[in-house]
Amino acid sequence: MTKIQKNILQLTLTILIIMGSFWFLTSYLTDQATKKYNQILENYLLLNNISTLSSKSHESLSTLLNDPTSKNRAKYNQEKQELLSNTKRLSEVEDEHNKIILTNYESLIKNQVEAMDLAKQFSDLGLTDTVTKYYEESLQISQFIDDTTLELFKQKLNDQKKLYKAMMELSKNLQRLGMWTLTLVLFLSLLFSYWFSKGMTKSIFELTGAVKEISAGNLDRTVQIDGKRDDEISYLGRAFDDMRLNIKRYVEELKNKAKLEKELQEHRLLLKESELSRLQNQINPHFLFNTLNMLSKKAYLEGAGETSELITSVASVLRYNLHGNDRTVLLREEIVLLEEYLTILKARFTNRIEYQIVNECHANMMKVPCFILQPIVENAFTHGIEPRERGGHIYVFIKDDVDGLRITVEDNGIGMSEERLNEIRIGKRREGQTTGGIGLSNVMKRLELHYGQKGLLKIMSEEGNGTRIEILLPNEQREDLI
């Protein structure tokens, strides 16, 4: 049962209690009069029934005499028995004023029944004259019975005038009491209707206002239904609020999808930019790669071993670069590329750069996005070590971590300001900055797109105190094949 139904049922029960009290009171006041009235009515009904049965039984006799079938005979016998049965109850009508009349009344009924039986018997014997005699006698007696019944009615009416007046007065009093009761019930109904409609309309207005605001785009608008209410309107408000939250979540999901599509587009642009930069910085790369391999072999044959190794490193970097950066590679390949690149830097700048690579991980076969280590080391040297007159050190640590694989690149260069750190984090370029190479922002975005997480690359730096960059590769992306 609903709450609204319960409220209506409570009002109905209250009205029923009031009406029930009124009924009990009127029953108490009219109990005696009603008993007397019922007795009079029963007497009237009994007398009327006897008079009616007297006429009907005579009619049934007439039908039987004209058409002596078993059906008509059964009907006659039934009505005659009913007449005799009602005659036995005449003692219920008897009082001190009608005793003699009732005695004659009962004798008339018995005489009519006797005359009708004789008419039926002689009819069976075929004595038509005798049948007509008793038939007419029974008809005359039936008329006497009707007259006597009317006389008894008149006598009863005269005897009951005082009771009738008392019952009329009681009826007027009951009418007045009924009007007061009806007024009370009407007042309670109006009071309940006002209270009920006020609470319901207030909630409906609140719900309507929320609908208008939400339809206008304000999905933060909550439905403030009275917390004390616990009916269908409050349930509707809560359901609407749940729907609002679901729509809000759906809109947020759409925004996230749009954001993801935007990030994917940015990723494509970054790849295109990197590819364009790579192509711009290469002149016939295959020809150059083959030439470098030839020079490396020539230098080796001529006994210039260091020169041969340096050319081999340059060729390895060039070969790695030829495949583009929109792919995944093994972590081992990234480490080899880093070692080749640092070899070139060391040969070029000699004592101005020192480096150390410490690899303590067991996931060298882990697949990672390409160009995530070399660009970071290149940035460390270009912006941190090279501006120093005495050069500096670069340290690369690779080790297993609880959350995945942690890679740390640290230098003791000139560091960066907090302003520059924020620019890198949001991917902002400074005026005059070229598009050559793959910067830290590029690496950061490609890691986020590849792993679907943010905060995988952290930069810590202070001006004059070097820079520390940490990369966390999550566990679920690892393929420990070694």
C-alpha positions as a printed NumPy array, in Angstrom:
array([[  0.   ,   0.   ,   0.   ],
       [  1.342,   3.423,  -0.958],
       [  1.857,   6.303,   1.481],
       [ -0.784,   8.459,  -0.198],
       [ -3.242,   5.573,   0.023],
       [ -2.403,   5.236,   3.734],
       [ -3.143,   8.928,   4.319],
       [ -6.461,   8.66 ,   2.514],
       [ -7.256,   5.478,   4.437],
       [ -6.531,   7.271,   7.722],
       [ -8.986,  10.017,   6.797],
       [-11.547,   7.398,   5.787],
       [-11.1  ,   5.562,   9.079],
       [-11.528,   8.823,  11.006],
       [-14.757,   9.567,   9.15 ],
       [-15.919,   6.001,   9.715],
       [-15.214,   6.301,  13.449],
       [-17.258,   9.511,  13.638],
       [-20.064,   8.016,  11.599],
       [-19.884,   4.836,  13.656],
       [-20.201,   6.822,  16.885],
       [-23.197,   8.622,  15.41 ],
       [-24.705,   5.305,  14.426],
       [-24.223,   3.801,  17.887],
       [-25.79 ,   6.877,  19.484],
       [-28.797,   6.845,  17.216],
       [-29.138,   3.112,  17.692],
       [-29.234,   3.609,  21.45 ],
       [-31.861,   6.343,  21.212],
       [-34.127,   4.504,  18.771],
       [-33.687,   0.962,  19.996],
       [-37.004,   0.702,  21.84 ],
       [-38.971,   2.635,  19.267],
       [-37.52 ,   0.558,  16.477],
       [-38.536,  -2.657,  18.187],
       [-42.106,  -1.437,  18.519],
       [-42.122,  -0.128,  14.974],
       [-40.832,  -3.452,  13.674],
       [-43.518,  -5.262,  15.606],
       [-46.215,  -3.057,  14.112],
       [-44.731,  -3.467,  10.655],
       [-44.592,  -7.223,  11.044],
       [-48.214,  -7.23 ,  12.188],
       [-49.23 ,  -5.183,   9.171],
       [-47.243,  -7.439,   6.888],
       [-48.774, -10.54 ,   8.435],
       [-52.324,  -9.235,   8.044],
       [-51.605,  -8.05 ,   4.522],
       [-50.024, -11.382,   3.672],
       [-53.042, -13.289,   4.987],
       [-55.414, -11.117,   2.957],
       [-53.276, -11.556,  -0.136],
       [-52.995, -15.322,   0.31 ],
       [-56.76 , -15.538,   0.794],
       [-57.324, -13.906,  -2.579],
       [-54.543, -15.815,  -4.305],
       [-55.699, -19.195,  -2.987],
       [-59.225, -18.468,  -4.25 ],
       [-57.772, -17.51 ,  -7.643],
       [-55.731, -20.742,  -7.654],
       [-58.955, -22.653,  -6.905],
       [-60.637, -20.983,  -9.855],
       [-57.704, -21.921, -12.1  ],
       [-57.765, -25.503, -10.793],
       [-61.528, -25.866, -11.386],
       [-61.148, -24.638, -14.949],
       [-57.954, -26.603, -15.658],
       [-57.564, -29.522, -13.21 ],
       [-53.886, -30.294, -13.891],
       [-51.317, -31.528, -11.384],
       [-49.41 , -28.235, -11.644],
       [-52.472, -26.147, -10.768],
       [-53.383, -28.576,  -7.985],
       [-49.867, -28.245,  -6.483],
       [-50.047, -24.444,  -6.679],
       [-53.441, -24.42 ,  -4.939],
       [-52.233, -26.709,  -2.137],
       [-49.087, -24.614,  -1.653],
       [-50.975, -21.312,  -1.302],
       [-53.566, -22.914,   0.955],
       [-50.826, -24.24 ,   3.267],
       [-49.158, -20.818,   3.342],
       [-52.511, -19.266,   4.299],
       [-52.995, -21.748,   7.149],
       [-49.377, -21.297,   8.279],
       [-49.777, -17.499,   8.506],
       [-53.102, -17.933,  10.299],
       [-51.284, -19.725,  13.162],
       [-49.23 , -16.546,  13.733],
       [-52.286, -14.34 ,  14.397],
       [-51.481, -14.528,  18.105],
       [-48.587, -12.12 ,  17.386],
       [-51.099,  -9.434,  16.379],
       [-53.431,  -9.978,  19.31 ],
       [-53.894,  -7.281,  21.963],
       [-56.618,  -6.264,  24.419],
       [-58.501,  -4.279,  21.764],
       [-58.718,  -6.818,  18.933],
       [-59.087, -10.207,  20.597],
       [-62.7  , -10.767,  19.458],
       [-62.038,  -9.513,  15.93 ],
       [-59.027, -11.822,  15.585],
       [-61.109, -14.8  ,  16.733],
       [-63.714, -14.099,  14.038],
       [-60.873, -13.413,  11.565],
       [-59.349, -16.807,  12.189],
       [-62.765, -18.516,  11.845],
       [-63.342, -16.796,   8.495],
       [-60.036, -18.117,   7.181],
       [-60.798, -21.66 ,   8.293],
       [-64.297, -21.444,   6.736],
       [-62.816, -20.22 ,   3.438],
       [-60.326, -23.097,   3.367],
       [-63.106, -25.576,   4.162],
       [-65.35 , -24.136,   1.413],
       [-62.492, -24.237,  -1.127],
       [-61.694, -27.86 ,  -0.258],
       [-65.325, -28.836,  -0.665],
       [-65.519, -27.073,  -4.026],
       [-62.419, -28.968,  -5.148],
       [-63.787, -32.315,  -3.919],
       [-67.139, -31.895,  -5.615],
       [-65.334, -30.775,  -8.778],
       [-63.471, -34.075,  -8.752],
       [-66.881, -35.823,  -8.457],
       [-68.307, -33.761, -11.34 ],
       [-71.072, -32.062,  -9.264],
       [-71.033, -28.695, -10.967],
       [-73.909, -27.063,  -9.057],
       [-72.462, -27.955,  -5.694],
       [-69.021, -26.75 ,  -6.838],
       [-70.469, -23.368,  -7.825],
       [-72.172, -23.054,  -4.402],
       [-69.02 , -23.616,  -2.405],
       [-66.921, -21.589,  -4.836],
       [-69.142, -18.534,  -4.404],
       [-69.191, -19.112,  -0.639],
       [-65.374, -19.116,  -0.526],
       [-65.292, -15.926,  -2.648],
       [-67.678, -14.193,  -0.265],
       [-65.631, -15.283,   2.75 ],
       [-62.458, -13.983,   1.023],
       [-64.126, -10.571,   0.667],
       [-65.077, -10.645,   4.36 ],
       [-61.44 , -11.42 ,   5.175],
       [-60.29 ,  -8.347,   3.184],
       [-62.788,  -6.146,   5.018],
       [-61.73 ,  -7.503,   8.379],
       [-58.083,  -6.933,   7.49 ],
       [-58.796,  -3.256,   6.773],
       [-60.632,  -2.958,  10.074],
       [-57.642,  -4.435,  11.91 ],
       [-55.348,  -1.984,  10.08 ],
       [-57.439,   0.977,  11.237],
       [-57.472,  -0.256,  14.807],
       [-53.68 ,  -0.69 ,  14.802],
       [-53.206,   2.806,  13.363],
       [-55.345,   4.341,  16.088],
       [-53.405,   2.469,  18.744],
       [-50.048,   3.583,  17.443],
       [-50.594,   7.34 ,  16.983],
       [-48.623,   8.254,  20.103],
       [-45.752,   5.976,  19.08 ],
       [-45.757,   7.537,  15.629],
       [-45.527,  11.058,  17.09 ],
       [-42.63 ,  10.001,  19.328],
       [-40.843,   8.416,  16.38 ],
       [-41.321,  11.584,  14.304],
       [-39.808,  13.7  ,  17.074],
       [-36.941,  11.27 ,  17.359],
       [-36.479,  11.43 ,  13.6  ],
       [-36.188,  15.238,  13.762],
       [-33.596,  14.998,  16.52 ],
       [-31.656,  12.473,  14.512],
       [-31.779,  14.803,  11.502],
       [-30.276,  17.631,  13.554],
       [-27.626,  15.305,  14.943],
       [-26.891,  14.078,  11.427],
       [-26.405,  17.631,  10.183],
       [-23.929,  18.39 ,  12.961],
       [-22.106,  15.149,  12.248],
       [-21.999,  15.916,   8.529],
       [-20.64 ,  19.412,   9.299],
       [-17.904,  17.907,  11.468],
       [-16.971,  15.346,   8.813],
       [-16.923,  18.064,   6.137],
       [-14.683,  20.267,   8.297],
       [-12.243,  17.406,   8.923],
       [-12.239,  16.526,   5.213],
       [-11.456,  20.123,   4.226],
       [ -8.735,  20.362,   6.859],
       [ -7.124,  17.127,   5.659],
       [ -7.466,  18.154,   1.99 ],
       [ -5.734,  21.473,   2.693],
       [ -2.881,  19.801,   4.596],
       [ -2.512,  17.013,   2.044],
       [ -2.662,  19.269,  -1.051],
       [ -0.289,  21.815,   0.497],
       [  2.4  ,  19.203,   1.127],
       [  1.924,  17.6  ,  -2.287],
       [  1.844,  20.83 ,  -4.328],
       [  4.926,  22.163,  -2.541],
       [  6.835,  19.02 ,  -3.494],
       [  5.487,  19.168,  -7.06 ],
       [  6.558,  22.817,  -7.41 ],
       [ 10.029,  21.886,  -6.159],
       [ 10.201,  19.025,  -8.637],
       [  8.95 ,  21.273, -11.468],
       [ 11.586,  23.907, -10.671],
       [ 14.314,  21.266, -10.686],
       [ 13.079,  19.96 , -14.05 ],
       [ 13.237,  23.459, -15.578],
       [ 16.755,  24.126, -14.295],
       [ 18.066,  20.725, -15.341],
       [ 16.474,  21.078, -18.789],
       [ 18.356,  24.394, -19.022],
       [ 21.633,  22.528, -18.42 ],
       [ 22.114,  22.92 , -14.659],
       [ 22.841,  19.295, -13.729],
       [ 24.006,  20.308, -10.228],
       [ 20.465,  21.281,  -9.182],
       [ 19.255,  18.831,  -6.526],
       [ 15.605,  18.116,  -5.693],
       [ 14.889,  19.298,  -2.137],
       [ 11.863,  17.244,  -1.062],
       [ 10.819,  17.433,   2.597],
       [ 12.837,  14.737,   4.34 ],
       [  9.91 ,  13.921,   6.628],
       [  7.766,  12.89 ,   3.673],
       [  7.801,   9.238,   2.744],
       [  5.272,   8.954,  -0.059],
       [  5.228,   8.549,  -3.826],
       [  6.065,  12.229,  -4.428],
       [  9.242,  11.973,  -2.352],
       [ 10.062,   8.705,  -4.125],
       [  9.566,  10.478,  -7.463],
       [ 11.905,  13.259,  -6.286],
       [ 14.592,  10.767,  -5.282],
       [ 14.183,   8.878,  -8.564],
       [ 14.473,  12.144, -10.507],
       [ 17.6  ,  13.058,  -8.547],
       [ 19.088,   9.65 ,  -9.361],
       [ 18.23 ,  10.234, -13.023],
       [ 19.953,  13.63 , -12.822],
       [ 23.093,  12.018, -11.412],
       [ 23.011,   9.354, -14.138],
       [ 22.689,  12.037, -16.825],
       [ 25.516,  13.983, -15.204],
       [ 27.71 ,  10.878, -15.193],
       [ 26.793,  10.209, -18.825],
       [ 27.7  ,  13.78 , -19.794],
       [ 30.996,  13.442, -17.925],
       [ 31.665,  10.194, -19.77 ],
       [ 30.992,  11.966, -23.062],
       [ 33.374,  14.742, -22.023],
       [ 36.016,  12.18 , -21.075],
       [ 35.565,  10.442, -24.413],
       [ 35.877,  13.77 , -26.205],
       [ 38.972,  14.538, -24.159],
       [ 40.406,  11.123, -24.988],
       [ 39.722,  11.684, -28.685],
       [ 41.424,  15.048, -28.399],
       [ 44.435,  13.424, -26.716],
       [ 44.558,  10.798, -29.453],
       [ 44.5  ,  13.561, -32.028],
       [ 47.298,  15.311, -30.164],
       [ 49.201,  12.039, -30.13 ],
       [ 48.835,  11.763, -33.898],
       [ 49.995,  15.351, -34.289],
       [ 52.994,  14.684, -32.046],
       [ 53.905,  11.65 , -34.099],
       [ 53.534,  13.594, -37.318],
       [ 55.607,  16.413, -35.887],
       [ 58.322,  14.025, -34.749],
       [ 58.261,  12.237, -38.091],
       [ 58.483,  15.551, -39.945],
       [ 61.369,  16.616, -37.735],
       [ 63.13 ,  13.325, -38.363],
       [ 62.637,  13.639, -42.124],
       [ 63.782,  17.266, -42.129],
       [ 66.959,  16.373, -40.293],
       [ 67.805,  13.5  , -42.633],
       [ 69.149,  13.791, -46.157],
       [ 68.834,  10.529, -47.98 ],
       [ 69.127,   8.546, -44.669],
       [ 69.589,   5.143, -46.345],
       [ 72.444,   6.425, -48.419],
       [ 73.958,   8.055, -45.317],
       [ 73.533,   4.875, -43.261],
       [ 75.249,   2.729, -45.897],
       [ 78.021,   5.29 , -46.2  ],
       [ 78.597,   5.246, -42.434],
       [ 78.826,   1.448, -42.409],
       [ 81.386,   1.616, -45.219],
       [ 83.41 ,   4.273, -43.344],
       [ 83.305,   2.166, -40.158],
       [ 84.743,  -0.874, -41.972],
       [ 87.364,   1.309, -43.696],
       [ 88.433,   2.853, -40.399],
       [ 88.691,  -0.579, -38.811],
       [ 90.798,  -1.9  , -41.684],
       [ 93.078,   1.122, -41.401],
       [ 93.566,   0.485, -37.661],
       [ 91.392,   3.342, -36.38 ],
       [ 89.379,   1.23 , -33.913],
       [ 87.921,   4.1  , -31.901],
       [ 86.819,   5.897, -35.031],
       [ 85.224,   2.667, -36.296],
       [ 83.279,   2.229, -33.017],
       [ 82.131,   5.84 , -33.105],
       [ 80.9  ,   5.511, -36.675],
       [ 79.147,   2.249, -35.722],
       [ 77.355,   4.052, -32.869],
       [ 76.244,   6.837, -35.214],
       [ 74.984,   4.233, -37.683],
       [ 73.074,   2.396, -34.923],
       [ 71.377,   5.603, -33.827],
       [ 70.535,   6.42 , -37.431],
       [ 69.165,   2.922, -38.069],
       [ 66.964,   3.136, -34.922],
       [ 65.728,   6.527, -36.021],
       [ 64.806,   5.297, -39.5  ],
       [ 61.931,   3.148, -38.123],
       [ 60.043,   6.169, -36.727],
       [ 58.718,   6.729, -33.199],
       [ 55.115,   5.529, -33.536],
       [ 55.879,   1.986, -32.357],
       [ 56.726,  -0.055, -29.304],
       [ 60.149,  -1.562, -28.733],
       [ 61.867,  -3.686, -26.124],
       [ 63.33 ,  -1.892, -23.12 ],
       [ 66.655,  -3.527, -24.   ],
       [ 66.622,  -1.745, -27.382],
       [ 66.025,   1.619, -25.677],
       [ 68.985,   0.973, -23.342],
       [ 71.233,   0.014, -26.272],
       [ 70.21 ,   3.188, -28.131],
       [ 70.971,   5.237, -25.014],
       [ 74.41 ,   3.664, -24.69 ],
       [ 75.185,   4.384, -28.373],
       [ 73.993,   7.985, -28.018],
       [ 76.107,   8.552, -24.878],
       [ 79.089,   7.053, -26.649],
       [ 78.695,   9.69 , -29.379],
       [ 78.359,  12.471, -26.788],
       [ 81.421,  11.243, -24.929],
       [ 83.477,  11.16 , -28.124],
       [ 82.326,  14.641, -29.053],
       [ 82.675,  16.422, -25.712],
       [ 85.315,  14.18 , -24.055],
       [ 85.833,  15.239, -20.424],
       [ 82.936,  17.683, -20.357],
       [ 80.495,  14.795, -19.869],
       [ 80.566,  11.715, -17.663],
       [ 77.779,   9.189, -17.475],
       [ 76.776,   6.01 , -15.698],
       [ 74.01 ,   3.512, -16.521],
       [ 72.92 ,   1.151, -13.736],
       [ 70.433,  -1.522, -14.866],
       [ 69.081,  -3.613, -11.954],
       [ 65.78 ,  -4.671, -13.514],
       [ 64.712,  -8.128, -14.727],
       [ 62.39 ,  -6.906, -17.471],
       [ 64.685,  -6.074, -20.345],
       [ 62.157,  -7.677, -22.728],
       [ 59.394,  -5.36 , -21.555],
       [ 57.704,  -3.475, -24.415],
       [ 57.76 ,   0.315, -24.135],
       [ 57.118,   3.285, -26.463],
       [ 60.219,   4.093, -28.46 ],
       [ 62.351,   7.199, -27.741],
       [ 61.54 ,   7.58 , -24.031],
       [ 65.147,   7.477, -22.697],
       [ 67.335,   9.109, -25.346],
       [ 65.278,  12.37 , -25.572],
       [ 65.427,  12.754, -21.771],
       [ 69.215,  12.264, -21.689],
       [ 69.567,  14.611, -24.665],
       [ 67.571,  17.293, -22.81 ],
       [ 69.669,  16.709, -19.686],
       [ 72.861,  17.326, -21.618],
       [ 71.635,  20.15 , -23.888],
       [ 69.893,  22.225, -21.202],
       [ 71.685,  21.104, -18.07 ],
       [ 75.281,  19.998, -18.736],
       [ 76.357,  21.812, -21.923],
       [ 75.743,  25.376, -20.564],
       [ 78.203,  24.616, -17.703],
       [ 81.804,  25.476, -18.43 ],
       [ 83.104,  22.404, -16.618],
       [ 80.44 ,  20.042, -17.979],
       [ 78.834,  17.503, -15.639],
       [ 77.565,  13.997, -14.921],
       [ 74.489,  12.083, -16.079],
       [ 73.237,   9.073, -14.096],
       [ 70.662,   6.589, -15.368],
       [ 69.17 ,   4.069, -12.898],
       [ 66.792,   1.307, -13.988],
       [ 65.325,  -0.943, -11.294],
       [ 62.241,  -2.918, -10.334],
       [ 59.7  ,  -1.208,  -8.086],
       [ 56.554,  -2.287,  -6.216],
       [ 54.35 ,  -0.359,  -8.663],
       [ 56.28 ,  -1.343, -11.785],
       [ 59.603,  -0.442, -13.375],
       [ 61.23 ,   2.822, -12.272],
       [ 63.711,   4.697, -14.484],
       [ 65.606,   7.681, -13.054],
       [ 67.672,  10.145, -15.102],
       [ 69.654,  12.583, -12.943],
       [ 72.192,  15.275, -13.791],
       [ 74.161,  17.886, -11.876],
       [ 73.561,  20.632, -14.448],
       [ 72.197,  24.137, -14.084],
       [ 68.642,  23.013, -13.281],
       [ 65.373,  24.796, -14.099],
       [ 63.1  ,  27.38 , -12.53 ],
       [ 59.647,  26.512, -11.229],
       [ 58.118,  28.569, -14.028],
       [ 59.948,  26.551, -16.677],
       [ 58.897,  23.282, -14.967],
       [ 55.24 ,  24.321, -15.179],
       [ 55.643,  25.215, -18.862],
       [ 57.068,  21.752, -19.581],
       [ 54.272,  20.041, -17.626],
       [ 51.58 ,  21.782, -19.665],
       [ 53.522,  21.371, -22.964],
       [ 54.069,  25.08 , -23.567],
       [ 56.808,  26.164, -25.969],
       [ 58.852,  29.27 , -25.54 ],
       [ 59.198,  31.792, -28.322],
       [ 62.037,  30.959, -30.639],
       [ 62.151,  27.312, -29.57 ],
       [ 62.665,  25.016, -32.56 ],
       [ 60.686,  21.884, -33.253],
       [ 63.772,  19.724, -33.675],
       [ 64.105,  16.689, -31.451],
       [ 61.582,  15.11 , -29.113],
       [ 61.11 ,  17.146, -25.927],
       [ 60.099,  16.196, -22.413],
       [ 56.453,  17.243, -23.023],
       [ 56.331,  14.936, -26.022],
       [ 57.631,  11.986, -23.987],
       [ 55.222,  12.78 , -21.172],
       [ 52.175,  12.85 , -23.463],
       [ 53.175,   9.684, -25.32 ],
       [ 53.552,   7.823, -22.005],
       [ 50.093,   9.007, -20.876],
       [ 48.507,   7.951, -24.161],
       [ 50.277,   4.596, -24.261],
       [ 49.531,   3.536, -20.666],
       [ 46.28 ,   5.454, -20.163],
       [ 47.565,   7.041, -16.948],
       [ 48.842,  10.438, -15.91 ],
       [ 51.768,  11.284, -13.693],
       [ 54.063,   8.581, -15.09 ],
       [ 56.85 ,  11.135, -15.702],
       [ 57.882,  13.423, -12.841],
       [ 60.381,  16.284, -13.063],
       [ 62.209,  17.65 ,  -9.993],
       [ 64.649,  20.508, -10.445],
       [ 66.137,  23.566,  -8.801],
       [ 68.167,  26.275, -10.421],
       [ 71.872,  25.525,  -9.898],
       [ 71.213,  22.086,  -8.337],
       [ 70.553,  19.868, -11.352],
       [ 67.478,  17.976, -12.519],
       [ 65.961,  14.605, -11.628],
       [ 63.433,  12.877, -13.902],
       [ 61.59 ,   9.71 , -12.864],
       [ 59.576,   7.435, -15.164],
       [ 57.25 ,   4.735, -13.783],
       [ 56.179,   1.977, -16.177],
       [ 53.13 ,   0.185, -14.651],
       [ 53.18 ,  -3.533, -13.832],
       [ 50.328,  -4.498, -16.161],
       [ 52.381,  -3.496, -19.19 ],
       [ 55.32 ,  -5.734, -18.284],
       [ 56.277,  -8.855, -20.201],
       [ 59.021, -10.492, -18.186],
       [ 60.437, -12.811, -20.762],
       [ 63.877, -13.092, -19.179]])
